[in-house]
Short mmCIF file of C-alpha atoms and ligand atoms in Angstrom, two decimals:
data_model
loop_
_atom_site.label_atom_id
_atom_site.label_comp_id
_atom_site.label_asym_id
_atom_site.label_seq_id
_atom_site.Cartn_x
_atom_site.Cartn_y
_atom_site.Cartn_z
CA MET B 1 -3.09 74.10 29.65
CA GLU B 2 -4.28 72.16 31.72
CA SER B 3 -7.96 71.59 29.82
CA LYS B 4 -6.28 70.98 26.68
CA LEU B 5 -4.49 68.37 27.97
CA GLN B 6 -7.12 67.00 29.51
CA HIS B 7 -9.25 67.65 26.35
CA ILE B 8 -6.50 64.93 24.20
CA HIS B 9 -6.90 62.76 27.56
CA ASN B 10 -10.58 62.56 27.36
CA GLU B 11 -10.31 61.91 23.02
CA ALA B 12 -7.00 59.80 22.82
CA LEU B 13 -9.46 57.31 25.81
CA ALA B 14 -12.49 57.60 23.89
CA GLN B 15 -10.85 56.93 20.01
CA ILE B 16 -9.44 53.72 21.63
CA GLU B 17 -12.07 52.89 23.39
CA THR B 18 -14.08 52.82 19.60
CA ALA B 19 -11.09 51.40 17.86
CA SER B 20 -13.02 48.00 16.41
CA ASN B 21 -9.44 46.40 15.20
CA ILE B 22 -6.27 46.15 15.32
CA SER B 23 -5.56 48.94 13.03
CA ALA B 24 -7.70 51.43 13.63
CA LEU B 25 -6.21 51.30 16.97
CA GLU B 26 -2.80 51.70 15.74
CA ALA B 27 -4.10 54.45 14.01
CA VAL B 28 -5.02 55.85 17.11
CA ARG B 29 -1.50 54.95 18.56
CA ILE B 30 0.00 57.26 15.13
CA GLY B 31 -2.36 60.00 15.66
CA THR B 32 -1.11 60.94 19.32
CA LEU B 33 1.52 59.10 20.32
CA GLY B 34 3.15 59.11 16.75
CA ARG B 35 5.95 61.33 15.74
CA SER B 36 3.50 64.21 14.80
CA GLY B 37 0.77 63.00 17.25
CA SER B 38 -0.78 64.80 18.95
CA ILE B 39 0.92 64.29 22.39
CA SER B 40 3.87 64.59 20.33
CA ALA B 41 3.17 68.26 19.61
CA LEU B 42 2.17 68.64 23.47
CA SER B 43 5.79 67.97 24.61
CA GLN B 44 7.55 70.47 20.66
CA SER B 45 5.48 73.30 23.09
CA MET B 46 7.25 72.69 26.30
CA LYS B 47 9.52 75.79 25.38
CA ASN B 48 6.32 78.08 25.36
CA VAL B 49 5.44 76.77 28.70
CA PRO B 50 6.59 79.55 30.96
CA LYS B 51 9.61 77.74 33.95
CA ALA B 52 7.96 77.54 36.62
CA ASP B 53 5.62 75.66 34.93
CA ARG B 54 7.79 73.80 33.33
CA PRO B 55 8.17 70.56 36.05
CA ARG B 56 3.97 70.22 37.11
CA PHE B 57 4.06 70.55 32.74
CA GLY B 58 5.98 67.93 32.57
CA LYS B 59 4.79 65.37 35.56
CA LEU B 60 1.03 66.13 32.96
CA LEU B 61 2.12 64.93 29.83
CA ASN B 62 4.21 61.44 31.07
CA GLU B 63 1.41 61.08 33.01
CA LEU B 64 -0.64 61.33 29.79
CA ARG B 65 1.57 59.30 27.93
CA GLU B 66 0.95 56.44 30.45
CA ALA B 67 -2.09 56.81 30.58
CA VAL B 68 -2.64 56.77 26.86
CA SER B 69 0.32 53.83 26.27
CA SER B 70 -1.71 51.22 28.99
CA ALA B 71 -5.07 52.39 27.73
CA LEU B 72 -4.23 51.05 24.16
CA GLU B 73 -1.74 48.09 25.60
CA LYS B 74 -5.21 47.03 26.88
CA ARG B 75 -7.78 47.59 23.93
CA ALA B 76 -5.00 45.88 22.24
CA THR B 77 -5.04 42.79 24.39
CA ALA B 78 -8.65 42.70 24.40
CA LEU B 79 -8.79 42.52 20.37
CA ASN B 80 -6.44 40.14 19.65
CA ALA B 81 -8.38 37.79 22.31
CA GLU B 82 -11.30 39.37 20.48
CA ALA B 83 -9.68 37.99 17.09
CA ASP B 84 -9.30 34.84 18.69
CA GLN B 85 -12.17 33.84 19.60
CA ALA B 86 -13.92 34.66 16.23
CA LEU B 87 -11.36 32.53 14.89
CA LEU B 88 -11.98 28.90 17.14
CA SER B 89 -15.92 29.65 16.93
CA ASN B 90 -15.78 28.63 13.51
CA LEU B 91 -13.41 25.84 13.88
CA ASP B 92 -15.21 22.58 14.30
CA VAL B 93 -13.73 20.18 16.36
CA THR B 94 -15.39 17.76 15.94
CA LEU B 95 -14.38 17.14 12.49
CA PRO B 96 -12.36 14.23 11.43
CA GLY B 97 -9.09 15.53 10.99
CA THR B 98 -6.32 15.15 7.68
CA GLN B 99 -5.23 10.91 7.72
CA PRO B 100 -1.59 11.44 6.70
CA CYS B 101 -0.57 8.83 5.05
CA ILE B 102 1.84 6.51 5.87
CA GLY B 103 1.95 4.36 3.55
CA ALA B 104 0.00 1.02 2.34
CA ILE B 105 0.62 -3.13 2.02
CA HIS B 106 0.68 -3.01 -2.43
CA PRO B 107 -2.35 -4.50 -3.87
CA LEU B 108 -0.60 -8.02 -5.10
CA THR B 109 1.02 -8.65 -1.84
CA ARG B 110 -1.97 -7.61 -0.18
CA LEU B 111 -3.33 -10.33 -1.97
CA LEU B 112 -1.19 -12.86 -1.64
CA ASN B 113 -0.82 -12.85 2.26
CA ARG B 114 -4.46 -13.30 2.00
CA ALA B 115 -4.14 -15.54 0.49
CA VAL B 116 -0.89 -17.74 2.61
CA GLN B 117 -3.05 -17.05 5.89
CA ILE B 118 -6.07 -19.33 4.32
CA PHE B 119 -3.41 -22.19 3.19
CA HIS B 120 -1.01 -22.00 6.50
CA ARG B 121 -5.46 -22.74 8.75
CA MET B 122 -4.60 -25.67 6.43
CA GLY B 123 -1.49 -26.51 7.66
CA PHE B 124 0.64 -25.61 4.50
CA ALA B 125 3.92 -24.35 5.12
CA LEU B 126 5.60 -21.09 3.47
CA ALA B 127 8.23 -22.37 0.80
CA GLU B 128 10.26 -21.20 -1.71
CA GLY B 129 12.88 -21.41 -4.38
CA PRO B 130 15.38 -19.19 -6.35
CA ASP B 131 14.59 -17.15 -9.41
CA ILE B 132 17.23 -18.70 -11.44
CA GLU B 133 17.08 -21.74 -11.84
CA THR B 134 18.24 -25.00 -13.70
CA GLU B 135 16.87 -26.05 -16.64
CA TRP B 136 16.26 -29.64 -14.19
CA HIS B 137 14.45 -28.05 -11.53
CA CYS B 138 12.48 -26.17 -13.97
CA PHE B 139 11.67 -28.68 -16.76
CA ASP B 140 12.67 -32.35 -16.35
CA ALA B 141 12.35 -32.90 -12.87
CA LEU B 142 8.53 -31.44 -14.09
CA ASN B 143 8.11 -34.60 -17.06
CA THR B 144 8.64 -31.76 -19.40
CA PRO B 145 9.87 -32.95 -22.77
CA ALA B 146 13.62 -31.67 -24.15
CA ASP B 147 10.96 -30.22 -27.35
CA HIS B 148 8.49 -28.80 -25.16
CA PRO B 149 7.60 -25.18 -26.21
CA ALA B 150 7.85 -23.81 -22.53
CA ARG B 151 11.23 -24.57 -22.89
CA ASN B 152 11.39 -22.50 -26.82
CA GLU B 153 14.03 -19.92 -26.22
CA GLN B 154 11.42 -17.43 -27.87
CA ASP B 155 9.23 -18.37 -24.95
CA THR B 156 12.04 -18.81 -21.71
CA PHE B 157 14.87 -15.93 -20.37
CA TYR B 158 18.51 -18.04 -20.82
CA LEU B 159 20.73 -16.84 -18.86
CA PRO B 160 24.25 -18.27 -21.19
CA ASP B 161 25.48 -20.53 -18.55
CA GLY B 162 22.03 -22.67 -19.66
CA ARG B 163 19.96 -21.17 -16.51
CA LEU B 164 16.82 -19.69 -16.79
CA LEU B 165 14.81 -17.73 -15.17
CA ARG B 166 11.87 -19.94 -13.92
CA THR B 167 8.84 -20.14 -16.21
CA HIS B 168 6.45 -21.05 -13.35
CA THR B 169 6.42 -21.53 -9.83
CA SER B 170 6.16 -25.15 -10.07
CA THR B 171 10.29 -25.27 -9.64
CA ILE B 172 9.15 -24.55 -5.79
CA GLN B 173 7.83 -28.01 -5.78
CA THR B 174 10.66 -29.76 -7.38
CA ARG B 175 13.62 -27.44 -4.93
CA VAL B 176 11.34 -29.12 -2.03
CA MET B 177 10.83 -32.42 -2.96
CA GLU B 178 14.49 -32.75 -3.00
CA SER B 179 15.81 -30.97 0.23
CA GLN B 180 12.43 -32.79 2.69
CA SER B 181 10.52 -35.88 2.43
CA PRO B 182 6.94 -36.48 2.70
CA PRO B 183 4.81 -36.34 4.68
CA LEU B 184 5.27 -32.15 3.30
CA ARG B 185 2.21 -29.68 2.69
CA VAL B 186 3.90 -26.13 1.56
CA ILE B 187 2.80 -23.75 0.03
CA GLY B 188 4.76 -21.19 -2.79
CA PRO B 189 4.89 -17.56 -3.60
CA GLY B 190 7.18 -16.13 -6.61
CA ALA B 191 8.59 -14.41 -9.82
CA ALA B 192 7.76 -16.50 -12.44
CA TYR B 193 9.14 -14.71 -16.17
CA ARG B 194 7.94 -15.75 -19.60
CA ARG B 195 9.23 -13.39 -22.40
CA ASP B 196 6.28 -12.29 -23.79
CA GLU B 197 5.31 -9.08 -24.86
CA VAL B 198 4.52 -6.86 -22.68
CA ASP B 199 0.71 -5.52 -22.85
CA ALA B 200 -2.48 -4.37 -20.89
CA THR B 201 -2.77 -8.29 -20.04
CA HIS B 202 1.01 -9.70 -20.05
CA LEU B 203 4.09 -8.70 -17.86
CA ALA B 204 7.57 -10.40 -19.02
CA GLN B 205 7.69 -11.38 -15.12
CA PHE B 206 4.69 -12.45 -13.35
CA ASN B 207 4.06 -13.55 -10.07
CA GLN B 208 2.79 -16.96 -8.33
CA LEU B 209 1.67 -19.50 -5.78
CA GLU B 210 2.29 -23.02 -6.03
CA GLY B 211 1.09 -25.96 -3.74
CA LEU B 212 1.95 -28.95 -3.29
CA TYR B 213 1.14 -31.53 -0.84
CA VAL B 214 1.75 -34.90 -1.00
CA ALA B 215 1.55 -37.78 1.70
CA ALA B 216 0.17 -41.38 1.65
CA ASP B 217 -3.09 -41.55 0.42
CA VAL B 218 -4.11 -38.36 -0.58
CA SER B 219 -6.46 -38.47 -2.81
CA LEU B 220 -8.22 -35.78 -5.85
CA ALA B 221 -11.07 -35.49 -3.54
CA ASP B 222 -8.64 -33.79 -1.10
CA LEU B 223 -7.50 -31.88 -3.80
CA LYS B 224 -11.18 -30.67 -4.58
CA GLY B 225 -11.58 -29.94 -1.04
CA THR B 226 -8.83 -27.34 -0.67
CA LEU B 227 -9.38 -25.39 -3.25
CA SER B 228 -13.09 -25.88 -2.90
CA PHE B 229 -12.35 -24.70 0.83
CA PHE B 230 -9.85 -22.03 -0.42
CA PHE B 231 -12.02 -19.98 -3.01
CA PRO B 232 -14.79 -19.23 -0.77
CA GLU B 233 -12.59 -17.80 1.32
CA LEU B 234 -11.09 -16.07 -0.87
CA PHE B 235 -13.37 -14.70 -2.43
CA GLY B 236 -16.67 -15.11 -0.65
CA PRO B 237 -19.10 -17.41 0.23
CA GLY B 238 -21.55 -17.28 -2.81
CA THR B 239 -17.78 -18.15 -4.75
CA GLU B 240 -18.49 -20.88 -7.92
CA ILE B 241 -15.40 -23.23 -8.82
CA ARG B 242 -15.63 -25.83 -11.10
CA PHE B 243 -12.61 -28.46 -12.40
CA ARG B 244 -12.02 -29.17 -16.16
CA PRO B 245 -10.17 -31.62 -17.43
CA HIS B 246 -6.84 -30.57 -18.87
CA PHE B 247 -3.43 -31.54 -19.35
CA PHE B 248 0.11 -30.67 -17.99
CA PRO B 249 3.37 -32.64 -18.17
CA PHE B 250 3.97 -32.84 -13.73
CA THR B 251 0.20 -34.21 -12.74
CA GLU B 252 -2.20 -36.81 -14.02
CA PRO B 253 -5.58 -36.47 -14.09
CA SER B 254 -5.03 -32.88 -14.41
CA TYR B 255 -7.11 -30.00 -14.53
CA GLU B 256 -7.70 -26.47 -14.92
CA ILE B 257 -10.28 -24.36 -12.61
CA ASP B 258 -12.63 -22.12 -13.31
CA ILE B 259 -13.88 -19.78 -10.56
CA ARG B 260 -17.18 -17.41 -10.95
CA THR B 261 -17.92 -14.99 -8.10
CA GLU B 262 -19.52 -11.66 -7.33
CA ALA B 263 -16.03 -9.80 -6.68
CA LEU B 264 -14.91 -10.97 -10.23
CA GLY B 265 -18.00 -10.12 -12.04
CA ASP B 266 -20.02 -13.34 -12.15
CA GLN B 267 -18.07 -14.70 -15.11
CA TRP B 268 -16.26 -17.36 -14.99
CA MET B 269 -12.47 -17.43 -15.17
CA GLU B 270 -10.35 -19.82 -15.87
CA LEU B 271 -7.94 -19.34 -12.66
CA ALA B 272 -5.77 -22.22 -11.86
CA GLY B 273 -4.04 -25.44 -12.94
CA CYS B 274 -3.95 -28.26 -11.12
CA GLY B 275 -3.71 -32.22 -10.69
CA MET B 276 -2.43 -35.39 -8.56
CA VAL B 277 1.29 -35.27 -8.71
CA ASP B 278 2.69 -37.75 -12.22
CA PRO B 279 4.43 -41.01 -10.74
CA ALA B 280 7.75 -39.81 -13.45
CA VAL B 281 7.98 -36.07 -11.16
CA PHE B 282 7.77 -38.73 -8.35
CA GLU B 283 10.81 -40.75 -9.70
CA ALA B 284 12.45 -38.20 -10.87
CA ILE B 285 12.77 -36.94 -7.50
CA ASN B 286 14.49 -40.32 -6.08
CA ALA B 287 17.01 -40.06 -8.25
CA ARG B 288 18.44 -37.35 -7.84
CA ARG B 289 18.21 -38.09 -4.08
CA GLY B 290 18.77 -41.52 -4.52
CA ASP B 291 16.13 -42.90 -2.11
CA ARG B 292 13.11 -44.37 -2.20
CA ALA B 293 11.44 -41.33 -0.34
CA TYR B 294 9.02 -40.84 -2.75
CA ASP B 295 8.06 -44.61 -4.09
CA PRO B 296 4.76 -43.68 -5.76
CA ASP B 297 3.31 -47.12 -4.56
CA LEU B 298 3.37 -45.10 -0.77
CA VAL B 299 3.28 -41.74 -1.67
CA SER B 300 0.24 -39.64 -3.32
CA GLY B 301 0.25 -36.17 -4.32
CA PHE B 302 -1.68 -32.34 -5.52
CA ALA B 303 -0.70 -30.20 -6.69
CA PHE B 304 -2.15 -26.37 -8.25
CA GLY B 305 -0.88 -23.34 -9.34
CA PHE B 306 -1.89 -19.99 -10.22
CA GLY B 307 -1.13 -16.38 -11.24
CA LEU B 308 -2.51 -13.43 -9.00
CA ASP B 309 -1.29 -10.43 -11.41
CA ARG B 310 -4.74 -11.30 -13.75
CA LEU B 311 -6.43 -11.97 -10.63
CA ALA B 312 -4.92 -8.97 -8.89
CA MET B 313 -6.17 -6.43 -11.55
CA ASN B 314 -9.44 -8.32 -12.03
CA LEU B 315 -10.12 -7.60 -7.70
CA ILE B 316 -9.72 -4.40 -7.60
CA GLY B 317 -10.82 -3.15 -11.39
CA ILE B 318 -7.80 -1.77 -13.49
CA PRO B 319 -7.46 -1.85 -16.85
CA ASP B 320 -3.90 -2.61 -17.34
CA ILE B 321 -1.77 -5.16 -15.83
CA ARG B 322 1.20 -2.82 -15.23
CA MET B 323 0.58 -0.87 -13.31
CA LEU B 324 0.92 -3.16 -10.88
CA ALA B 325 4.39 -3.30 -11.57
CA GLU B 326 5.49 1.00 -12.68
CA ASN B 327 4.76 1.78 -8.42
CA ASP B 328 3.03 5.00 -9.88
CA ILE B 329 2.43 7.44 -6.46
CA ARG B 330 -0.65 8.00 -8.41
CA PHE B 331 -1.53 4.85 -8.13
CA LEU B 332 -0.92 3.27 -5.44
CA SER B 333 -1.56 6.28 -3.16
CA GLN B 334 -6.14 5.34 -3.14
CA PHE B 335 -4.26 2.07 -1.23
CA CYS B 336 -3.64 3.33 0.72
N1 DAH X 401 2.67 -24.29 -13.81
C1 DAH X 401 1.83 -25.00 -14.31
C2 DAH X 401 1.17 -22.61 -15.12
O1 DAH X 401 2.67 -22.47 -14.62
C3 DAH X 401 0.44 -23.87 -13.01
C4 DAH X 401 0.01 -25.07 -12.57
C5 DAH X 401 -0.40 -26.17 -13.69
C6 DAH X 401 0.72 -25.44 -11.02
C7 DAH X 401 -0.93 -27.48 -12.65
C8 DAH X 401 0.81 -27.03 -10.73
C9 DAH X 401 -0.49 -27.65 -11.06
O2 DAH X 401 1.01 -26.65 -9.51
O3 DAH X 401 0.14 -28.83 -11.11
O4 DAH X 401 1.23 -22.36 -16.26
#
């Protein structure tokens, strides 16, 4: 009997030692300590052992069970450690981690922020005005006669009370001059609205950036100098800029600005309107204020305005302007 115990003991330890993984080890446990395992079978045969030998046999059986259990446990710990080691050996802790996307600034806002920062450095303060405007602030004050096409009901969103959604951010000029006296230098970003058919290059709501500088002796040279500094700051040093004579009711003389830069595909792109504030605008403001703060004989000014959406569209190279307004996460997540 004792030699049988010894045999089972040796055999079990040898199997445990050679088990090469956790499932092989589990098979050894079942084959020894399991319900029909070799050690359990020995316990069954206890009843055949002479009564006098039973205590000694029982003690040896317990010792065998404990020895096998603890050998199984030790080997399991070793095998688990080996498996961990194998996993770790494939792990390159120097690889960069997965960057979590915590959101990002919309490309339009990013462009706007950069533009505003450049004007801040030149001493322009931020200004704003309401999206819902009076006809006076949007047109009359800006020397735009009642029969001007921009005022057409087909082109503009009118409210039942006669107010309208501003068709340009030039209303910010009116608002600022109404409430502040010169000298002043402001930059006014905001939404503008037109009854445009929405397609790949048009939105009925878009974004503009307006600028206004009024003081004694502001000249066309100041306007050209300011914008000739601004655009290369925004698009890079190789940026070319040209001023083309144009007409706007609220500036005289007026220009359109084209720029050519690598960032926009090296082609001339019509970008902005600008000019010297028309004395008629100053007089409309004076009449409203009831003073002569904007006496055209004492102050002069320049103004400019341009759209941001088409610019952003060209800068980031997207085929459809609507992508800027749809807020589709598949489009926006590339800017994370
Ligand atoms: N408001 C004009 C537009 O929406 C752009 C513009 C032209 C603004 C000339 C100005 C300016 O301030 O002086 O087309």
